[in-house]
mmCIF file of C-alpha atoms and ligand atoms in Angstrom:
data_model
loop_
_atom_site.group_PDB
_atom_site.id
_atom_site.type_symbol
_atom_site.label_atom_id
_atom_site.label_comp_id
_atom_site.label_asym_id
_atom_site.label_seq_id
_atom_site.Cartn_x
_atom_site.Cartn_y
_atom_site.Cartn_z
ATOM 1 C CA MET K 103 -17.510 -15.700 -23.191
ATOM 2 C CA ALA K 104 -14.343 -15.826 -25.502
ATOM 3 C CA GLU K 105 -15.798 -12.482 -27.224
ATOM 4 C CA LEU K 106 -16.391 -10.507 -23.919
ATOM 5 C CA ARG K 107 -15.064 -7.172 -24.122
ATOM 6 C CA ARG K 108 -14.435 -4.488 -21.413
ATOM 7 C CA PRO K 109 -17.490 -2.245 -21.335
ATOM 8 C CA GLU K 110 -16.782 1.185 -22.443
ATOM 9 C CA ASN K 111 -18.117 2.827 -19.153
ATOM 10 C CA MET K 112 -16.805 0.276 -16.897
ATOM 11 C CA GLN K 113 -15.681 1.572 -13.386
ATOM 12 C CA ARG K 114 -11.994 1.032 -12.745
ATOM 13 C CA ILE K 115 -11.905 -1.676 -9.773
ATOM 14 C CA THR K 116 -9.904 0.124 -7.037
ATOM 15 C CA THR K 117 -11.767 -0.787 -3.879
ATOM 16 C CA PRO K 118 -12.483 -3.838 -1.936
ATOM 17 C CA GLU K 119 -16.216 -3.398 -2.306
ATOM 18 C CA LEU K 120 -15.825 -3.093 -6.122
ATOM 19 C CA ALA K 121 -13.568 -6.081 -6.365
ATOM 20 C CA GLU K 122 -16.047 -8.127 -4.150
ATOM 21 C CA ALA K 123 -18.927 -7.175 -6.907
ATOM 22 C CA PHE K 124 -16.644 -8.431 -9.660
ATOM 23 C CA ILE K 125 -16.016 -11.656 -7.589
ATOM 24 C CA ASP K 126 -19.492 -12.243 -7.400
ATOM 25 C CA GLU K 127 -20.573 -11.681 -11.044
ATOM 26 C CA GLN K 128 -17.539 -13.868 -12.299
ATOM 27 C CA ILE K 129 -18.497 -16.793 -9.996
ATOM 28 C CA ALA K 130 -22.096 -16.708 -11.176
ATOM 29 C CA ALA K 131 -20.650 -16.427 -14.719
ATOM 30 C CA LEU K 132 -17.979 -19.266 -14.433
ATOM 31 C CA ARG K 133 -20.684 -21.609 -13.040
ATOM 32 C CA GLU K 134 -23.196 -20.894 -15.817
ATOM 33 C CA GLN K 135 -20.355 -21.333 -18.521
ATOM 34 C CA ILE K 136 -18.579 -24.473 -16.956
ATOM 35 C CA GLY K 137 -21.710 -26.329 -15.306
ATOM 36 C CA ASP K 138 -20.481 -29.695 -14.449
ATOM 37 C CA ARG K 139 -17.699 -29.847 -16.711
ATOM 38 C CA LYS K 140 -14.036 -29.845 -15.799
ATOM 39 C CA VAL K 141 -11.319 -27.093 -16.306
ATOM 40 C CA LEU K 142 -7.660 -27.016 -16.765
ATOM 41 C CA LEU K 143 -5.231 -24.506 -15.706
ATOM 42 C CA ALA K 144 -1.494 -23.742 -16.298
ATOM 43 C CA LEU K 145 -1.042 -22.295 -12.914
ATOM 44 C CA SER K 146 2.525 -20.377 -13.020
ATOM 45 C CA GLY K 147 2.428 -18.700 -9.690
ATOM 46 C CA GLY K 148 2.366 -14.921 -11.351
ATOM 47 C CA VAL K 149 -0.377 -12.758 -10.489
ATOM 48 C CA ASP K 150 -2.777 -13.345 -13.432
ATOM 49 C CA SER K 151 -2.901 -17.020 -13.274
ATOM 50 C CA SER K 152 -3.134 -17.130 -9.670
ATOM 51 C CA VAL K 153 -5.972 -14.744 -9.562
ATOM 52 C CA VAL K 154 -7.699 -17.238 -12.202
ATOM 53 C CA ALA K 155 -6.913 -20.074 -10.064
ATOM 54 C CA ALA K 156 -8.355 -18.633 -7.175
ATOM 55 C CA LEU K 157 -11.655 -17.283 -8.692
ATOM 56 C CA LEU K 158 -12.102 -21.086 -10.136
ATOM 57 C CA ILE K 159 -11.731 -22.603 -6.907
ATOM 58 C CA LYS K 160 -14.073 -20.541 -5.303
ATOM 59 C CA ALA K 161 -16.553 -20.970 -8.336
ATOM 60 C CA VAL K 162 -16.157 -24.887 -9.132
ATOM 61 C CA GLY K 163 -13.813 -26.068 -6.571
ATOM 62 C CA GLN K 164 -12.629 -29.650 -7.609
ATOM 63 C CA GLN K 165 -13.855 -29.145 -11.115
ATOM 64 C CA LEU K 166 -10.490 -27.219 -11.692
ATOM 65 C CA THR K 167 -7.328 -28.924 -12.281
ATOM 66 C CA CYS K 168 -4.106 -26.597 -11.943
ATOM 67 C CA VAL K 169 -0.772 -27.831 -13.307
ATOM 68 C CA HIS K 170 2.366 -26.204 -11.929
ATOM 69 C CA VAL K 171 5.328 -26.655 -14.204
ATOM 70 C CA ASN K 172 8.667 -26.131 -12.405
ATOM 71 C CA HIS K 173 10.961 -25.583 -15.322
ATOM 72 C CA GLY K 174 13.963 -24.928 -12.794
ATOM 73 C CA LEU K 175 14.143 -21.278 -14.004
ATOM 74 C CA LEU K 176 11.686 -19.985 -11.114
ATOM 75 C CA ARG K 177 12.893 -17.799 -8.343
ATOM 76 C CA LYS K 178 13.864 -19.192 -4.831
ATOM 77 C CA GLY K 179 10.565 -20.250 -3.116
ATOM 78 C CA GLU K 180 8.315 -19.759 -5.742
ATOM 79 C CA PRO K 181 7.147 -23.702 -6.526
ATOM 80 C CA GLU K 182 7.145 -24.004 -2.595
ATOM 81 C CA GLN K 183 4.536 -20.822 -2.575
ATOM 82 C CA VAL K 184 2.598 -22.217 -5.222
ATOM 83 C CA ILE K 185 1.940 -25.643 -3.464
ATOM 84 C CA GLU K 186 1.609 -23.929 -0.100
ATOM 85 C CA VAL K 187 -1.404 -21.415 -1.104
ATOM 86 C CA PHE K 188 -3.139 -23.567 -3.805
ATOM 87 C CA ARG K 189 -2.925 -26.940 -2.448
ATOM 88 C CA ASN K 190 -2.406 -26.788 1.146
ATOM 89 C CA GLN K 191 -4.518 -23.517 1.792
ATOM 90 C CA MET K 192 -6.992 -23.408 -0.821
ATOM 91 C CA ASN K 193 -7.309 -27.160 -1.170
ATOM 92 C CA ALA K 194 -7.120 -26.980 -5.155
ATOM 93 C CA ASN K 195 -6.607 -29.855 -7.436
ATOM 94 C CA LEU K 196 -2.921 -29.374 -8.261
ATOM 95 C CA ILE K 197 -0.710 -31.217 -10.183
ATOM 96 C CA TYR K 198 3.035 -30.255 -9.591
ATOM 97 C CA VAL K 199 5.452 -31.426 -12.466
ATOM 98 C CA ASP K 200 9.073 -31.210 -11.620
ATOM 99 C CA ALA K 201 10.295 -30.713 -15.384
ATOM 100 C CA VAL K 202 13.753 -29.318 -14.163
ATOM 101 C CA ASP K 203 15.999 -31.591 -15.789
ATOM 102 C CA ARG K 204 13.969 -31.993 -18.880
ATOM 103 C CA PHE K 205 14.370 -27.949 -19.049
ATOM 104 C CA LEU K 206 17.967 -27.894 -18.094
ATOM 105 C CA ASP K 207 18.919 -30.762 -20.470
ATOM 106 C CA LYS K 208 17.514 -29.291 -23.408
ATOM 107 C CA LEU K 209 19.097 -25.693 -22.649
ATOM 108 C CA ALA K 210 22.536 -27.060 -22.121
ATOM 109 C CA GLY K 211 25.282 -25.828 -24.351
ATOM 110 C CA VAL K 212 22.400 -23.107 -25.794
ATOM 111 C CA SER K 213 23.946 -19.452 -25.467
ATOM 112 C CA ASP K 214 21.825 -17.574 -27.956
ATOM 113 C CA PRO K 215 18.896 -15.662 -26.136
ATOM 114 C CA GLU K 216 16.392 -15.961 -28.668
ATOM 115 C CA THR K 217 16.893 -19.843 -29.021
ATOM 116 C CA LYS K 218 16.864 -20.158 -25.148
ATOM 117 C CA ARG K 219 13.210 -18.556 -25.351
ATOM 118 C CA LYS K 220 12.154 -20.712 -28.140
ATOM 119 C CA ILE K 221 13.264 -23.846 -26.032
ATOM 120 C CA ILE K 222 11.751 -22.627 -22.949
ATOM 121 C CA GLY K 223 8.303 -21.857 -24.676
ATOM 122 C CA ASN K 224 8.268 -24.771 -26.579
ATOM 123 C CA GLU K 225 9.127 -27.036 -23.975
ATOM 124 C CA PHE K 226 6.462 -25.812 -21.594
ATOM 125 C CA ILE K 227 3.859 -26.422 -24.163
ATOM 126 C CA GLU K 228 4.810 -30.076 -24.691
ATOM 127 C CA VAL K 229 4.997 -30.680 -20.746
ATOM 128 C CA PHE K 230 1.502 -28.986 -20.287
ATOM 129 C CA ALA K 231 0.089 -30.916 -23.314
ATOM 130 C CA GLU K 232 1.427 -34.315 -22.076
ATOM 131 C CA GLU K 233 -0.181 -33.559 -18.659
ATOM 132 C CA ALA K 234 -3.339 -32.289 -20.248
ATOM 133 C CA ARG K 235 -3.631 -35.846 -22.365
ATOM 134 C CA LYS K 236 -3.024 -37.935 -19.034
ATOM 135 C CA LEU K 237 -6.310 -36.407 -17.612
ATOM 136 C CA ASP K 238 -9.654 -37.699 -18.835
ATOM 137 C CA GLY K 239 -12.893 -35.574 -19.556
ATOM 138 C CA ILE K 240 -11.272 -32.185 -19.603
ATOM 139 C CA SER K 241 -12.707 -29.889 -22.043
ATOM 140 C CA LEU K 242 -12.233 -26.226 -20.917
ATOM 141 C CA LEU K 243 -8.872 -24.465 -20.627
ATOM 142 C CA ALA K 244 -8.762 -21.611 -18.229
ATOM 143 C CA GLN K 245 -6.564 -18.604 -18.730
ATOM 144 C CA GLY K 246 -5.105 -15.585 -17.352
ATOM 145 C CA THR K 247 -5.598 -13.203 -20.399
ATOM 146 C CA ILE K 248 -6.049 -9.730 -19.216
ATOM 147 C CA TRP K 249 -7.350 -6.576 -21.145
ATOM 148 C CA PRO K 250 -4.108 -5.067 -22.440
ATOM 149 C CA ASP K 251 -3.361 -8.570 -23.911
ATOM 150 C CA ILE K 252 -6.218 -8.088 -26.277
ATOM 151 C CA LEU K 253 -5.731 -4.701 -26.886
ATOM 152 C CA GLU K 254 -2.120 -5.222 -27.677
ATOM 153 C CA SER K 255 -2.753 -8.201 -29.886
ATOM 154 C CA GLU K 256 -5.451 -6.110 -31.729
ATOM 155 C CA ALA K 257 -3.107 -3.266 -32.381
ATOM 156 C CA GLY K 258 -0.628 -6.055 -33.647
ATOM 157 C CA ILE K 259 2.211 -5.296 -30.980
ATOM 158 C CA LYS K 260 2.294 -8.635 -29.645
ATOM 159 C CA ALA K 261 0.630 -11.870 -30.533
ATOM 160 C CA HIS K 262 -1.839 -12.847 -27.751
ATOM 161 C CA HIS K 263 0.494 -15.617 -26.089
ATOM 162 C CA ASN K 264 -2.245 -17.406 -24.441
ATOM 163 C CA ALA K 265 -3.986 -20.538 -26.085
ATOM 164 C CA GLY K 266 -1.350 -20.165 -29.004
ATOM 165 C CA GLY K 267 0.784 -23.466 -29.483
ATOM 166 C CA LEU K 268 -1.113 -25.883 -28.105
ATOM 167 C CA PRO K 269 -1.235 -28.918 -30.264
ATOM 168 C CA ALA K 270 -4.501 -29.378 -32.466
ATOM 169 C CA ASP K 271 -5.564 -32.603 -30.553
ATOM 170 C CA LEU K 272 -6.257 -30.481 -27.469
ATOM 171 C CA ASN K 273 -9.202 -28.426 -28.588
ATOM 172 C CA PHE K 274 -10.436 -26.820 -25.325
ATOM 173 C CA GLU K 275 -13.080 -24.142 -25.006
ATOM 174 C CA LEU K 276 -11.534 -21.079 -23.085
ATOM 175 C CA VAL K 277 -12.436 -19.800 -19.827
ATOM 176 C CA GLU K 278 -11.178 -16.218 -19.118
ATOM 177 C CA PRO K 279 -12.481 -14.746 -15.753
ATOM 178 C CA VAL K 280 -10.062 -11.760 -15.797
ATOM 179 C CA ARG K 281 -10.168 -10.980 -19.618
ATOM 180 C CA ILE K 282 -11.826 -7.391 -19.306
ATOM 181 C CA LEU K 283 -9.454 -6.035 -16.246
ATOM 182 C CA PHE K 284 -6.236 -4.037 -16.230
ATOM 183 C CA LYS K 285 -3.491 -5.430 -14.209
ATOM 184 C CA ASP K 286 -3.920 -3.197 -11.321
ATOM 185 C CA GLU K 287 -7.480 -4.420 -11.224
ATOM 186 C CA VAL K 288 -6.305 -7.977 -11.120
ATOM 187 C CA ARG K 289 -4.271 -7.141 -8.176
ATOM 188 C CA VAL K 290 -7.319 -5.741 -6.239
ATOM 189 C CA VAL K 291 -9.420 -8.668 -6.795
ATOM 190 C CA GLY K 292 -6.553 -11.059 -5.770
ATOM 191 C CA LYS K 293 -6.108 -9.108 -2.763
ATOM 192 C CA GLU K 294 -9.892 -9.743 -1.965
ATOM 193 C CA LEU K 295 -9.689 -13.171 -2.908
ATOM 194 C CA GLY K 296 -7.150 -13.763 0.044
ATOM 195 C CA LEU K 297 -3.950 -14.293 -1.863
ATOM 196 C CA PRO K 298 -0.708 -13.266 -0.134
ATOM 197 C CA ASP K 299 0.629 -9.894 -0.815
ATOM 198 C CA GLY K 300 3.825 -11.525 -2.194
ATOM 199 C CA MET K 301 1.741 -13.110 -4.822
ATOM 200 C CA VAL K 302 -0.354 -10.128 -5.687
ATOM 201 C CA PHE K 303 1.823 -7.109 -5.586
ATOM 202 C CA ARG K 304 5.001 -9.076 -7.219
ATOM 203 C CA GLN K 305 7.217 -7.442 -9.442
ATOM 204 C CA PRO K 306 7.132 -8.455 -13.304
ATOM 205 C CA PHE K 307 8.838 -11.681 -13.929
ATOM 206 C CA PRO K 308 9.420 -12.942 -17.388
ATOM 207 C CA GLY K 309 8.236 -16.133 -18.896
ATOM 208 C CA PRO K 310 11.847 -17.456 -19.518
ATOM 209 C CA GLY K 311 12.348 -16.618 -16.074
ATOM 210 C CA LEU K 312 16.063 -16.783 -14.582
ATOM 211 C CA GLY K 313 16.960 -18.474 -17.786
ATOM 212 C CA VAL K 314 17.475 -15.053 -19.354
ATOM 213 C CA ARG K 315 19.617 -13.849 -16.257
ATOM 214 C CA CYS K 316 22.030 -16.631 -16.621
ATOM 215 C CA VAL K 317 23.751 -15.119 -19.486
ATOM 216 C CA GLY K 318 24.675 -17.430 -22.300
ATOM 217 C CA ALA K 319 24.541 -21.109 -21.931
ATOM 218 C CA ILE K 320 23.138 -22.000 -18.693
ATOM 219 C CA THR K 321 25.014 -24.195 -16.311
ATOM 220 C CA ARG K 322 23.395 -25.446 -13.146
ATOM 221 C CA ASP K 323 25.921 -24.093 -10.744
ATOM 222 C CA ARG K 324 25.584 -20.699 -12.388
ATOM 223 C CA LEU K 325 21.812 -20.588 -12.339
ATOM 224 C CA GLU K 326 22.057 -21.343 -8.456
ATOM 225 C CA ALA K 327 24.106 -18.218 -8.359
ATOM 226 C CA VAL K 328 21.414 -16.260 -10.246
ATOM 227 C CA ARG K 329 18.528 -17.675 -7.875
ATOM 228 C CA GLU K 330 20.491 -17.365 -4.643
ATOM 229 C CA SER K 331 21.765 -13.605 -5.359
ATOM 230 C CA ASP K 332 17.950 -12.936 -6.521
ATOM 231 C CA ALA K 333 16.730 -14.139 -3.242
ATOM 232 C CA ILE K 334 19.245 -11.854 -1.078
ATOM 233 C CA LEU K 335 18.555 -8.704 -3.159
ATOM 234 C CA ARG K 336 14.647 -9.229 -2.893
ATOM 235 C CA GLU K 337 14.863 -10.040 1.016
ATOM 236 C CA GLU K 338 17.197 -6.996 1.434
ATOM 237 C CA PHE K 339 14.843 -4.766 -0.826
ATOM 238 C CA ALA K 340 11.915 -5.858 1.081
ATOM 239 C CA LYS K 341 13.665 -5.071 4.813
ATOM 240 C CA ASN K 342 14.815 -1.657 3.374
ATOM 241 C CA GLY K 343 11.364 -0.425 2.112
ATOM 242 C CA LEU K 344 12.380 -0.649 -1.733
ATOM 243 C CA GLU K 345 9.796 -3.693 -2.378
ATOM 244 C CA GLY K 346 6.640 -2.177 -4.217
ATOM 245 C CA LYS K 347 8.550 0.930 -4.580
ATOM 246 C CA VAL K 348 10.901 0.033 -7.287
ATOM 247 C CA TRP K 349 9.263 -1.486 -10.353
ATOM 248 C CA GLN K 350 11.861 -4.412 -11.093
ATOM 249 C CA TYR K 351 15.009 -5.606 -9.689
ATOM 250 C CA PHE K 352 16.913 -8.615 -9.961
ATOM 251 C CA THR K 353 20.224 -9.996 -10.358
ATOM 252 C CA ILE K 354 22.260 -11.406 -13.740
ATOM 253 C CA VAL K 355 25.224 -13.648 -13.816
ATOM 254 C CA PRO K 356 27.342 -13.386 -16.888
ATOM 255 C CA ASP K 357 29.314 -16.289 -18.229
ATOM 256 C CA PHE K 358 33.053 -14.912 -17.504
ATOM 257 C CA ARG K 359 35.101 -15.367 -14.426
ATOM 258 C CA THR K 360 37.295 -12.783 -12.707
ATOM 259 C CA THR K 361 40.090 -13.010 -10.051
ATOM 260 C CA GLY K 362 39.350 -12.266 -6.331
ATOM 261 C CA ILE K 363 40.331 -13.578 -2.957
ATOM 262 C CA HIS K 364 38.229 -15.712 -0.493
ATOM 263 C CA ASP K 365 39.690 -16.992 2.901
ATOM 264 C CA GLY K 366 42.995 -15.672 1.885
ATOM 265 C CA GLN K 367 43.271 -17.556 -1.290
ATOM 266 C CA ARG K 368 43.119 -16.451 -4.774
ATOM 267 C CA SER K 369 39.426 -17.078 -6.318
ATOM 268 C CA TYR K 370 38.226 -17.386 -9.998
ATOM 269 C CA ASP K 371 34.610 -16.472 -9.869
ATOM 270 C CA TRP K 372 31.495 -14.752 -11.404
ATOM 271 C CA PRO K 373 30.386 -11.411 -11.045
ATOM 272 C CA VAL K 374 26.761 -11.006 -9.994
ATOM 273 C CA VAL K 375 25.431 -7.774 -11.567
ATOM 274 C CA ILE K 376 22.229 -5.908 -9.748
ATOM 275 C CA ARG K 377 19.552 -4.164 -11.782
ATOM 276 C CA ALA K 378 16.903 -2.077 -10.314
ATOM 277 C CA VAL K 379 14.590 0.112 -12.665
ATOM 278 C CA ASN K 380 11.620 2.068 -12.854
ATOM 279 C CA THR K 381 9.022 2.530 -15.561
ATOM 280 C CA ARG K 382 5.426 3.093 -16.540
ATOM 281 C CA ASP K 383 5.156 0.747 -19.103
ATOM 282 C CA ALA K 384 8.607 -1.200 -19.797
ATOM 283 C CA MET K 385 9.199 0.514 -23.187
ATOM 284 C CA SER K 386 11.880 2.815 -21.429
ATOM 285 C CA ALA K 387 13.145 2.683 -17.859
ATOM 286 C CA THR K 388 15.329 4.692 -15.171
ATOM 287 C CA VAL K 389 17.722 3.421 -12.767
ATOM 288 C CA GLU K 390 16.628 3.421 -9.108
ATOM 289 C CA ASP K 391 18.880 5.547 -6.995
ATOM 290 C CA VAL K 392 19.723 2.753 -4.552
ATOM 291 C CA PRO K 393 21.314 3.870 -1.515
ATOM 292 C CA PHE K 394 25.190 3.304 -1.268
ATOM 293 C CA THR K 395 25.431 1.551 1.942
ATOM 294 C CA LEU K 396 22.518 -0.854 1.269
ATOM 295 C CA LEU K 397 24.273 -1.767 -1.946
ATOM 296 C CA GLN K 398 27.517 -2.262 0.434
ATOM 297 C CA HIS K 399 25.620 -4.508 2.515
ATOM 298 C CA ILE K 400 23.862 -6.541 -0.527
ATOM 299 C CA THR K 401 27.688 -6.886 -1.752
ATOM 300 C CA ASP K 402 28.659 -8.064 1.370
ATOM 301 C CA ARG K 403 25.782 -11.051 1.613
ATOM 302 C CA ILE K 404 26.167 -11.959 -2.114
ATOM 303 C CA THR K 405 29.892 -12.259 -2.039
ATOM 304 C CA HIS K 406 29.911 -14.243 1.316
ATOM 305 C CA GLU K 407 26.725 -16.264 0.724
ATOM 306 C CA VAL K 408 26.552 -17.068 -2.750
ATOM 307 C CA LYS K 409 28.812 -19.892 -4.011
ATOM 308 C CA GLY K 410 31.183 -19.238 -6.888
ATOM 309 C CA VAL K 411 30.744 -15.363 -6.823
ATOM 310 C CA ASN K 412 33.380 -12.697 -5.731
ATOM 311 C CA ARG K 413 32.452 -9.484 -7.188
ATOM 312 C CA VAL K 414 29.210 -7.435 -7.217
ATOM 313 C CA LEU K 415 28.433 -4.760 -10.050
ATOM 314 C CA PHE K 416 25.465 -2.441 -10.361
ATOM 315 C CA ASP K 417 24.002 -1.568 -13.646
ATOM 316 C CA LEU K 418 23.717 2.241 -14.160
ATOM 317 C CA THR K 419 22.251 1.904 -17.611
ATOM 318 C CA PRO K 420 18.635 3.423 -18.490
ATOM 319 C CA LYS K 421 16.716 1.908 -20.966
ATOM 320 C CA PRO K 422 17.818 2.983 -23.622
ATOM 321 C CA THR K 423 20.248 1.901 -24.478
ATOM 322 C CA GLY K 424 20.214 -1.054 -22.088
ATOM 323 C CA THR K 425 17.027 -3.274 -22.089
ATOM 324 C CA ILE K 426 15.832 -4.024 -18.730
ATOM 325 C CA GLU K 427 16.609 -7.798 -19.173
ATOM 326 C CA TRP K 428 20.191 -8.587 -20.172
ATOM 327 C CA GLU K 429 18.778 -11.132 -22.819
HETATM 328 P P1 LIG A 295 12.966 -5.704 -21.592
HETATM 329 O O1 LIG A 295 14.117 -6.526 -21.520
HETATM 330 O O2 LIG A 295 12.867 -5.912 -23.211
HETATM 331 O O3 LIG A 295 11.982 -6.125 -20.811
HETATM 332 O O4 LIG A 295 13.463 -4.291 -21.616
HETATM 333 C C1 LIG A 295 10.912 -5.535 -20.725
HETATM 334 C C2 LIG A 295 9.871 -6.031 -19.736
HETATM 335 O O5 LIG A 295 9.707 -7.299 -20.347
HETATM 336 C C3 LIG A 295 10.092 -8.549 -19.307
HETATM 337 N N1 LIG A 295 10.412 -9.544 -20.371
HETATM 338 C C4 LIG A 295 9.845 -10.504 -20.769
HETATM 339 N N2 LIG A 295 8.521 -11.300 -20.394
HETATM 340 N N3 LIG A 295 8.927 -12.891 -21.495
HETATM 341 C C5 LIG A 295 7.969 -12.243 -20.706
HETATM 342 O O6 LIG A 295 7.164 -12.800 -20.345
HETATM 343 C C6 LIG A 295 10.237 -12.712 -22.112
HETATM 344 O O7 LIG A 295 10.699 -13.152 -23.060
HETATM 345 C C7 LIG A 295 10.744 -11.237 -21.565
HETATM 346 N N4 LIG A 295 11.916 -10.548 -21.939
HETATM 347 C C8 LIG A 295 11.777 -9.588 -21.155
HETATM 348 C C9 LIG A 295 10.865 -7.875 -18.470
HETATM 349 O O8 LIG A 295 11.059 -8.740 -17.536
HETATM 350 C C10 LIG A 295 10.653 -6.467 -18.426
HETATM 351 O O9 LIG A 295 9.499 -6.337 -17.377
#
């Protein structure tokens, strides 16, 4: 199974019928591979891991244990959505780990972006490994590896991020049910599996999450400003037909303050930066031409609803020279 390759002549999955056929095939294959054994899955709530979870729930139900680690850097409402969809609606065996303090304590005072990434990645593996060791009799690890991951790691572009890094005592056999799919196919399959659109068609979100948008050393109050302003931006983009049209859009809160006025009083608060870009492959990107009146409305909401913010800026920089994320 681990060596499975995408057949050269495989038809692109673009319709519900093709998705249904893939789902039926995978369920049979999963049942055969898994038998009566137990499977573990790190469920972030992203497209790939969510589709893997939904497939496994269909195939083996309670033999699957999902672990959702909340590292405190998720977007507003995300942990709640994972619990609602998988535990409440799909009746999955879901372990929710509130690791917010652990991550934020480790990150306190750390301003270098790559060090922040490393801390978040390492801590994630540690938390997940701890949960895995608490569980008895699990021999399989499911992963949301997709076909581009395999191609990119073969081409030496990026290390295949999955499985890498788990401690040696956790010696799992891998289960990779979406391994031969491209991202767009994973979405079609996810929709057919009944996952909500907000989960299946969501914009890319980096592993280190809001951590790389809370520029410099992360503080809890500034992190909340990132989370709240991001939620307002997403809500307004959805209301105004930009969701699904713009490739990636989010807010950044830099670690400096500027003067302003709040309720007739001098304020000394953070700016929020809005970034909205379009791209095909994230190697280069152009800036979305967001209507000015909408930007004014979003500015009004952010400056009045988000604590500690008195100014909103729009990032006009294409990639290159700017990367999409600020860190
Ligand atoms: P940049 O900032 O390099 O981003 O122009 C390109 C795309 O990659 C995402 N990104 C990341 N994804 N871990 C991830 O999983 C990361 O550390 C990371 N950094 C950037 C970014 O959101 C954009 O879609």
